[in-house]
Coordinates of C-alpha atoms and ligand atoms in Angstrom, one line a residue:
M3 CA -37.4 15.6 24.3
I4 CA -37.6 11.9 23.4
G5 CA -34.7 9.4 23.2
F6 CA -34.2 6.8 20.5
T7 CA -32.9 3.9 22.6
P8 CA -34.8 0.8 21.8
T9 CA -36.2 -1.0 24.9
D10 CA -35.1 -4.6 25.7
E11 CA -38.3 -5.9 24.1
Q12 CA -37.6 -3.9 20.9
E13 CA -34.0 -5.2 20.8
Q14 CA -35.4 -8.7 21.1
L15 CA -37.9 -8.0 18.3
R16 CA -35.1 -6.6 16.1
N17 CA -32.9 -9.7 16.8
T18 CA -35.8 -12.0 15.9
A19 CA -36.2 -10.1 12.6
R20 CA -32.5 -10.2 11.9
G21 CA -32.4 -14.0 12.6
F22 CA -35.4 -14.5 10.3
A23 CA -33.8 -12.5 7.5
D24 CA -30.5 -14.4 7.9
R25 CA -32.2 -17.8 7.9
H26 CA -34.9 -17.3 5.4
I27 CA -34.6 -14.3 3.2
R28 CA -30.9 -14.2 2.4
P29 CA -30.6 -17.8 1.3
L30 CA -33.5 -17.3 -1.1
V31 CA -32.0 -14.0 -2.5
E32 CA -28.7 -15.9 -3.0
R33 CA -30.4 -18.7 -4.8
I34 CA -32.3 -16.3 -7.1
K35 CA -29.1 -14.5 -7.9
Q36 CA -27.8 -17.8 -9.3
E37 CA -31.0 -18.9 -11.0
G38 CA -32.3 -15.6 -12.3
A39 CA -35.6 -13.9 -11.6
P40 CA -38.5 -16.3 -11.6
D41 CA -41.5 -15.7 -13.8
D42 CA -43.7 -16.4 -10.8
P43 CA -42.0 -15.3 -7.6
W44 CA -44.8 -16.1 -5.2
P45 CA -44.2 -19.9 -4.9
H46 CA -40.6 -19.1 -3.9
V47 CA -41.6 -16.4 -1.3
K48 CA -44.7 -18.1 0.1
P49 CA -42.9 -20.4 2.6
I50 CA -40.9 -17.5 3.9
F51 CA -43.9 -15.2 4.1
E52 CA -45.7 -17.9 6.1
E53 CA -42.7 -18.1 8.5
G54 CA -42.6 -14.4 8.9
A55 CA -46.3 -14.2 9.4
A56 CA -46.0 -16.9 12.1
L57 CA -43.5 -14.6 13.9
G58 CA -46.1 -11.8 13.8
F59 CA -44.4 -9.6 11.2
T60 CA -47.7 -9.2 9.2
K61 CA -49.6 -8.5 12.4
M62 CA -47.4 -6.0 14.0
F63 CA -50.3 -3.5 14.2
V64 CA -53.0 -6.0 15.2
P65 CA -53.9 -5.7 18.9
E66 CA -52.4 -8.4 21.2
E67 CA -55.9 -9.4 22.4
M68 CA -56.7 -10.3 18.7
G69 CA -53.5 -12.4 18.4
G70 CA -51.2 -9.7 16.9
L71 CA -48.0 -8.1 18.2
G72 CA -49.9 -4.9 19.2
G73 CA -46.8 -3.0 18.2
S74 CA -46.1 0.6 17.6
C75 CA -44.8 2.1 14.4
L76 CA -41.4 2.3 16.1
D77 CA -41.5 -1.5 16.6
A78 CA -42.5 -2.0 13.0
V79 CA -39.6 0.1 11.6
L80 CA -37.1 -1.9 13.6
V81 CA -38.3 -5.1 12.1
L82 CA -38.6 -3.7 8.6
E83 CA -35.1 -2.2 8.5
E84 CA -33.8 -5.7 9.2
L85 CA -35.9 -7.3 6.5
G86 CA -35.0 -4.5 4.1
A87 CA -31.3 -5.1 4.7
A88 CA -31.8 -8.6 3.4
D89 CA -34.2 -7.8 0.5
V90 CA -36.0 -4.5 0.1
G91 CA -38.6 -5.9 -2.3
I92 CA -39.7 -8.7 0.0
A93 CA -39.7 -6.4 3.0
G94 CA -41.6 -3.6 1.3
D95 CA -44.1 -5.6 -0.7
Y96 CA -45.1 -8.6 1.3
F97 CA -44.4 -7.5 4.9
A98 CA -44.7 -3.7 5.1
L99 CA -47.7 -3.4 2.8
T100 CA -49.6 -6.3 4.4
A101 CA -48.9 -5.1 7.9
C102 CA -50.2 -1.6 7.2
M103 CA -53.4 -2.4 5.3
P104 CA -55.3 -3.6 8.4
L105 CA -54.5 -0.2 10.0
M106 CA -56.2 1.4 7.0
A107 CA -59.3 -0.9 7.4
A108 CA -59.5 -0.1 11.1
R109 CA -59.1 3.7 10.7
A110 CA -61.7 3.8 8.0
G111 CA -64.2 3.3 10.7
G112 CA -67.4 1.2 10.5
A113 CA -68.3 -2.4 10.9
S114 CA -66.9 -3.7 7.6
G115 CA -63.3 -2.5 8.4
E116 CA -63.5 -4.0 11.9
A117 CA -64.8 -7.3 10.5
F118 CA -61.9 -7.4 8.0
V119 CA -59.3 -6.8 10.8
K120 CA -60.9 -9.6 12.8
R121 CA -60.7 -12.0 9.8
F122 CA -57.1 -10.9 9.0
A123 CA -56.2 -11.5 12.7
E124 CA -57.7 -15.0 12.6
T125 CA -56.0 -16.0 9.3
P126 CA -52.4 -17.4 9.8
A127 CA -50.8 -15.8 6.7
M128 CA -52.9 -13.4 4.5
V129 CA -51.2 -11.4 1.8
L130 CA -52.8 -8.0 1.0
A131 CA -52.8 -5.5 -1.8
G132 CA -53.9 -1.9 -2.3
A133 CA -55.0 -0.8 -5.8
Q134 CA -55.2 2.9 -6.3
S135 CA -53.3 3.9 -9.4
E136 CA -54.7 3.5 -12.9
P137 CA -53.1 3.1 -16.4
D138 CA -54.5 6.4 -17.9
V139 CA -54.3 8.6 -14.8
A140 CA -51.0 10.1 -13.6
G141 CA -50.2 8.8 -10.1
S142 CA -49.7 12.3 -8.9
E143 CA -53.5 13.0 -9.3
L144 CA -54.1 10.8 -6.3
M145 CA -52.4 13.4 -4.2
M146 CA -52.7 16.6 -6.2
A147 CA -56.0 16.5 -8.1
G148 CA -57.5 19.5 -6.3
P149 CA -61.2 20.3 -6.5
D150 CA -61.7 19.3 -10.1
A151 CA -63.8 16.1 -10.4
A152 CA -62.3 15.5 -13.9
F153 CA -59.0 14.4 -12.3
G154 CA -58.1 11.3 -10.3
P155 CA -58.9 7.6 -10.6
K156 CA -61.9 6.6 -12.8
L157 CA -62.6 2.9 -11.9
S158 CA -66.3 3.1 -11.1
A159 CA -68.3 1.7 -8.2
R160 CA -72.1 1.7 -8.9
E161 CA -74.5 1.1 -6.1
T162 CA -77.2 -1.5 -6.7
D163 CA -80.0 -3.0 -4.6
A164 CA -77.6 -5.9 -3.8
G165 CA -74.5 -3.9 -3.1
W166 CA -71.9 -2.6 -5.5
V167 CA -70.6 -3.3 -9.0
L168 CA -67.0 -2.3 -9.8
S169 CA -65.7 -1.8 -13.4
G170 CA -62.4 -0.5 -14.7
R171 CA -58.6 -1.1 -14.6
K172 CA -55.9 -0.6 -12.1
S173 CA -52.3 0.2 -13.2
A174 CA -49.6 -2.4 -14.1
F175 CA -47.9 -1.7 -10.7
I176 CA -50.3 -3.2 -8.3
T177 CA -48.1 -4.7 -5.6
N178 CA -48.8 -8.4 -4.7
A179 CA -51.2 -8.7 -7.6
G180 CA -51.7 -12.5 -8.1
A181 CA -50.3 -13.3 -4.7
A182 CA -52.8 -11.4 -2.6
D183 CA -55.6 -13.0 -0.8
A184 CA -57.5 -9.7 -0.7
Y185 CA -57.4 -6.4 -2.5
F186 CA -58.4 -3.0 -1.3
I187 CA -59.6 -1.2 -4.4
L188 CA -60.1 2.5 -4.7
A189 CA -63.1 3.3 -6.8
R190 CA -65.2 6.4 -7.8
T191 CA -68.5 6.2 -6.0
D192 CA -69.4 9.8 -7.0
P193 CA -68.1 10.9 -10.5
E194 CA -69.2 14.4 -9.9
Q195 CA -67.1 14.7 -6.8
P196 CA -63.4 15.4 -6.7
V197 CA -60.7 13.0 -5.4
F198 CA -61.1 14.2 -1.8
S199 CA -64.8 13.2 -1.5
G200 CA -65.6 11.0 -4.6
L201 CA -63.5 8.0 -3.9
S202 CA -64.2 5.0 -1.7
I203 CA -62.3 1.8 -0.7
F204 CA -63.7 -1.7 -1.4
H205 CA -62.5 -5.0 0.0
V206 CA -62.4 -7.5 -2.9
P207 CA -61.3 -11.0 -2.0
A208 CA -59.0 -12.7 -4.6
G209 CA -61.1 -15.0 -6.8
T210 CA -64.2 -12.8 -6.9
P211 CA -65.8 -13.3 -10.3
G212 CA -64.9 -10.5 -12.7
L213 CA -61.6 -9.7 -11.0
E214 CA -58.6 -10.6 -13.2
V215 CA -54.9 -10.2 -12.7
G216 CA -53.7 -8.7 -16.0
R217 CA -50.3 -8.1 -17.6
K218 CA -47.3 -8.6 -15.2
T219 CA -44.7 -5.9 -15.0
K220 CA -41.0 -6.7 -14.9
L221 CA -39.1 -4.3 -12.8
I222 CA -35.4 -3.5 -13.0
G223 CA -34.9 -5.0 -9.6
W224 CA -37.0 -6.6 -6.8
P225 CA -37.0 -10.0 -8.6
L226 CA -39.0 -11.7 -5.9
T227 CA -42.0 -9.4 -6.1
N228 CA -45.3 -9.3 -8.1
H229 CA -46.6 -6.3 -9.8
A230 CA -49.4 -6.5 -12.3
E231 CA -52.5 -4.8 -13.7
L232 CA -56.0 -5.5 -12.3
V233 CA -59.0 -5.7 -14.6
L234 CA -62.4 -5.5 -13.0
D235 CA -65.3 -6.4 -15.3
D236 CA -68.6 -5.9 -13.5
V237 CA -67.3 -7.2 -10.2
K238 CA -70.4 -7.7 -7.9
L239 CA -69.8 -7.0 -4.3
P240 CA -72.0 -7.1 -1.2
A241 CA -72.9 -3.8 0.5
D242 CA -70.4 -4.4 3.3
A243 CA -67.5 -4.5 0.8
L244 CA -67.4 -0.8 1.3
I245 CA -64.7 0.0 3.9
G246 CA -65.4 3.1 5.9
Q247 CA -67.5 6.0 4.6
R248 CA -68.7 6.4 1.1
G249 CA -66.4 9.1 -0.4
G250 CA -64.0 8.8 2.6
A251 CA -61.0 7.1 0.9
A252 CA -58.7 10.1 0.7
M253 CA -59.2 11.0 4.3
T254 CA -58.7 7.3 5.3
F255 CA -55.4 7.0 3.4
A256 CA -54.2 10.3 5.0
Q257 CA -54.7 8.7 8.4
V258 CA -52.2 5.9 7.8
P259 CA -48.8 7.6 7.9
E260 CA -47.4 4.2 8.9
M261 CA -47.6 3.1 5.3
P262 CA -44.9 5.3 3.8
I263 CA -42.9 5.2 7.1
C264 CA -42.8 1.4 7.0
L265 CA -41.7 1.5 3.4
A266 CA -39.0 4.0 4.2
A267 CA -37.7 1.7 6.9
C268 CA -37.1 -1.0 4.3
F269 CA -34.9 1.5 2.4
V270 CA -32.9 2.3 5.5
G271 CA -32.2 -1.4 5.4
L272 CA -31.1 -1.2 1.8
A273 CA -28.8 1.8 2.5
R274 CA -27.2 -0.3 5.2
A275 CA -26.8 -3.3 3.0
A276 CA -25.0 -1.2 0.4
F277 CA -22.7 0.1 3.1
D278 CA -21.9 -3.3 4.5
H279 CA -21.2 -4.6 1.0
A280 CA -18.8 -1.7 0.2
R281 CA -17.1 -1.8 3.6
A282 CA -16.4 -5.6 3.3
Y283 CA -15.0 -5.1 -0.2
A284 CA -12.9 -2.1 0.8
A285 CA -11.4 -4.1 3.7
D286 CA -10.4 -6.9 1.4
R287 CA -9.3 -5.2 -1.8
K288 CA -5.7 -3.9 -1.7
S289 CA -4.0 -1.1 -3.6
T290 CA -0.3 -0.3 -3.1
G291 CA -0.2 -2.8 -0.3
R292 CA -3.0 -1.5 1.8
P293 CA -6.8 -2.2 2.0
I294 CA -8.5 0.4 -0.2
M295 CA -10.5 1.6 2.9
Q296 CA -7.2 3.0 4.2
H297 CA -7.0 5.3 1.1
Q298 CA -8.8 8.5 2.0
A299 CA -10.8 8.7 -1.3
V300 CA -12.5 5.4 -0.4
A301 CA -12.7 6.2 3.4
L302 CA -14.6 9.4 2.7
K303 CA -17.2 7.5 0.7
L304 CA -17.7 5.0 3.5
A305 CA -18.0 7.9 5.9
E306 CA -20.7 9.5 3.7
M307 CA -22.5 6.2 3.6
G308 CA -22.5 5.9 7.4
I309 CA -23.9 9.5 7.6
N310 CA -26.6 8.6 5.1
I311 CA -27.8 5.6 7.1
E312 CA -28.1 7.6 10.3
T313 CA -29.9 10.5 8.4
A314 CA -32.4 8.1 6.9
R315 CA -32.9 6.2 10.1
L316 CA -33.4 9.3 12.2
H317 CA -36.1 10.6 9.8
V318 CA -37.8 7.2 9.9
W319 CA -37.7 7.0 13.7
Q320 CA -38.8 10.6 14.2
A321 CA -41.8 10.0 11.8
A322 CA -42.6 6.7 13.5
A323 CA -42.6 8.3 17.0
A324 CA -44.9 11.0 15.7
C325 CA -47.5 8.4 14.6
A326 CA -48.3 8.0 18.3
G327 CA -47.7 11.6 19.5
D328 CA -48.7 13.8 16.6
P329 CA -50.3 11.7 13.8
M330 CA -51.4 14.8 11.8
R331 CA -47.8 16.1 11.6
A332 CA -46.6 12.5 10.8
G333 CA -49.0 12.2 7.9
M334 CA -48.6 15.7 6.4
L335 CA -44.9 16.1 6.8
L336 CA -42.8 13.6 8.5
A337 CA -43.9 10.4 6.7
P338 CA -43.4 11.8 3.2
M339 CA -40.1 13.4 4.4
A340 CA -39.0 10.0 5.8
K341 CA -39.9 8.1 2.6
A342 CA -38.2 10.6 0.3
T343 CA -35.1 10.8 2.4
A344 CA -34.7 7.0 3.0
V345 CA -35.0 6.4 -0.7
D346 CA -32.5 9.2 -1.6
M347 CA -30.1 7.8 0.9
A348 CA -30.5 4.2 -0.4
I349 CA -29.9 5.4 -4.0
R350 CA -26.8 7.5 -2.9
N351 CA -25.3 4.6 -0.9
A352 CA -25.9 2.1 -3.7
E353 CA -24.1 4.6 -6.1
L354 CA -21.2 4.9 -3.7
A355 CA -21.0 1.2 -3.3
V356 CA -20.8 0.9 -7.1
Q357 CA -17.9 3.4 -7.0
V358 CA -16.1 1.6 -4.1
L359 CA -16.2 -1.7 -5.9
G360 CA -14.6 -0.2 -9.1
G361 CA -15.1 -2.4 -12.1
Y362 CA -16.7 -5.1 -9.9
G363 CA -19.4 -2.7 -8.9
I364 CA -21.1 -3.1 -12.2
T365 CA -20.8 -6.9 -12.4
S366 CA -23.6 -9.2 -11.5
E367 CA -21.2 -11.2 -9.4
Y368 CA -21.3 -8.5 -6.7
D369 CA -24.4 -6.8 -5.2
A370 CA -23.7 -3.1 -5.7
G371 CA -25.4 -2.7 -9.1
R372 CA -28.3 -4.8 -7.9
Y373 CA -28.7 -2.5 -4.9
L374 CA -28.7 0.5 -7.2
N375 CA -31.6 -0.9 -9.3
D376 CA -33.5 -1.9 -6.1
A377 CA -33.0 1.6 -4.7
W378 CA -34.3 3.4 -7.8
I379 CA -37.5 1.5 -7.7
G380 CA -38.3 3.4 -4.5
W381 CA -38.2 6.7 -6.3
S382 CA -41.6 6.4 -7.8
C383 CA -43.1 3.6 -5.6
D384 CA -45.9 5.1 -3.4
F385 CA -45.7 8.6 -5.1
T386 CA -42.6 10.0 -6.8
R387 CA -40.1 11.9 -4.8
D388 CA -41.0 15.1 -6.6
V389 CA -44.7 14.7 -5.9
L390 CA -43.9 14.0 -2.2
Y391 CA -41.7 17.1 -2.2
L392 CA -44.6 19.2 -3.7
G393 CA -46.9 17.8 -1.0
I394 CA -44.4 18.7 1.7
A395 CA -44.1 22.2 0.2
Q396 CA -47.8 22.6 0.2
A397 CA -48.0 21.6 3.9
L398 CA -45.2 23.9 4.8
T399 CA -46.7 26.9 3.1
A400 CA -50.4 26.3 3.7
D401 CA -50.9 29.4 5.8
G402 CA -48.6 31.7 3.8
Ligands
FAD520 C1 -42.6 -0.6 -7.3 C2 -43.9 0.1 -7.4 C3 -44.9 -0.4 -6.7 C4 -46.2 0.2 -6.8 N1 -47.2 -0.3 -6.1 C5 -48.5 0.2 -6.2 C6 -49.6 -0.4 -5.6 O1 -49.4 -1.4 -4.8 N2 -50.8 0.2 -5.8 C7 -51.0 1.2 -6.6 O2 -52.1 1.7 -6.7 N3 -49.9 1.8 -7.2 C8 -48.7 1.3 -7.1 N4 -47.6 1.9 -7.7 C9 -47.9 3.0 -8.6 C10 -47.3 4.3 -8.0 O3 -48.0 4.8 -7.0 C11 -47.1 5.3 -9.2 O4 -46.2 4.7 -10.1 C12 -46.5 6.6 -8.7 O5 -47.4 7.3 -7.9 C13 -46.1 7.5 -9.9 O6 -47.2 7.6 -10.7 P1 -47.0 7.5 -12.3 O7 -46.1 6.3 -12.5 O8 -48.3 7.6 -12.9 O9 -46.1 8.7 -12.7 P2 -46.7 10.1 -13.1 O10 -47.6 10.7 -12.1 O11 -47.2 10.0 -14.5 O12 -45.4 11.0 -13.1 C14 -44.4 11.1 -14.2 C15 -43.4 12.2 -13.8 O13 -44.1 13.4 -13.8 C16 -44.0 14.0 -12.5 N5 -45.3 14.6 -12.2 C17 -46.5 14.1 -12.4 N6 -47.5 14.9 -12.0 C18 -46.9 16.0 -11.6 C19 -47.4 17.3 -11.1 N7 -48.7 17.5 -11.0 N8 -46.5 18.2 -10.8 C20 -45.1 18.0 -10.9 N9 -44.6 16.8 -11.4 C21 -45.5 15.9 -11.7 C22 -43.6 12.9 -11.6 O14 -42.9 13.3 -10.4 C23 -42.8 12.0 -12.5 O15 -41.4 12.5 -12.5 C24 -46.4 1.3 -7.6 C25 -45.3 1.8 -8.3 C26 -44.0 1.2 -8.2 C27 -42.9 1.8 -9.0

């Protein structure tokens, strides 16, 4: 059996993350609440991202000898819950995604992945993006295409004497598009092969000729994040832009359970923020001479919210612990379970917060409605809940 008591070092890390969130993320979130969502969020977030990167929050998985924190997935989820409690979008998009991408590069194997990790480690504050989904391909096909080569992403990578030429489009949801310094782009290297063996990962630095950031997508929440389409028009890349094995993309992504787990941790933070907001309101608001939290109908909601936080956190911690002990189980089962559960709990807590605040729950003066929008974004971000459930069902029934 394992225990879930953070070490002194982990407590220190968590306190550092909490202090950073209080000093840097929360004031920006408050300002944007007054001013409205900016058209271009990146200039607002950039100074904060640089501060967070200086604290090591983008290099949590980079080995210490290379200048990173050399942390475990458990370390990372402690940090990301704190950042997510301040703003789930900033935590998930800029910090969780950027921190996990170098793991993908390292686990892909080969010299180009290693070289990228070294460059990432040496650069003070690099923002990363991963582009897999495409406008005319259901996101589910990335996970459930099966053996038919007709399904899955179509963006093509053609091998030439000089390297590779990439052409096609990526969906309007590419996180950090426009802010990223580098993109990891999934492309079809073998059109006759199915998703499992026909896709490869390419490292494309921002500014590479032929790579354009297309139409921006406005989300119902996460006002400080960037999502946009990518258009690749004969993007010429050197041979070593290929990360890992040709055709090895699906296997590589399956080996990074940290990605959904870290995202899940951000939603634990959001579930907590919704609870804190509702609890504070329920302590202040009075009905028949008593704070509403002393009325059982409200107290029961607060109890459910507390249970939801612990449920989500335990899933996330269990999955994070398994990354070290049983990475296969983490990837196949525990990571998708943690992500689906943490988002469910964040949605439920935000709904309950809306109820606890009564009429004020649906005003923009208070945060409950904002949390609800933020939480729903998680439902389809990095695979829909249903597709995750189908993957879990497949894993649980594989030998039946
Ligand atoms: C905030 C956010 C950030 C994102 N960031 C990125 C990113 O950085 N990079 C990237 O590449 N992509 C990104 N995405 C895209 C994301 O991965 C997809 O939106 C997601 O996988 C869902 O795909 P879809 O939108 O095509 O929905 P679809 O796959 O079209 O699904 C539509 C509906 O049908 C259901 N469905 C689809 N297929 C099946 C099936 N076979 N069986 C049963 N039900 C099915 C789904 O559950 C859903 O309810 C992001 C999305 C969001 C919302």
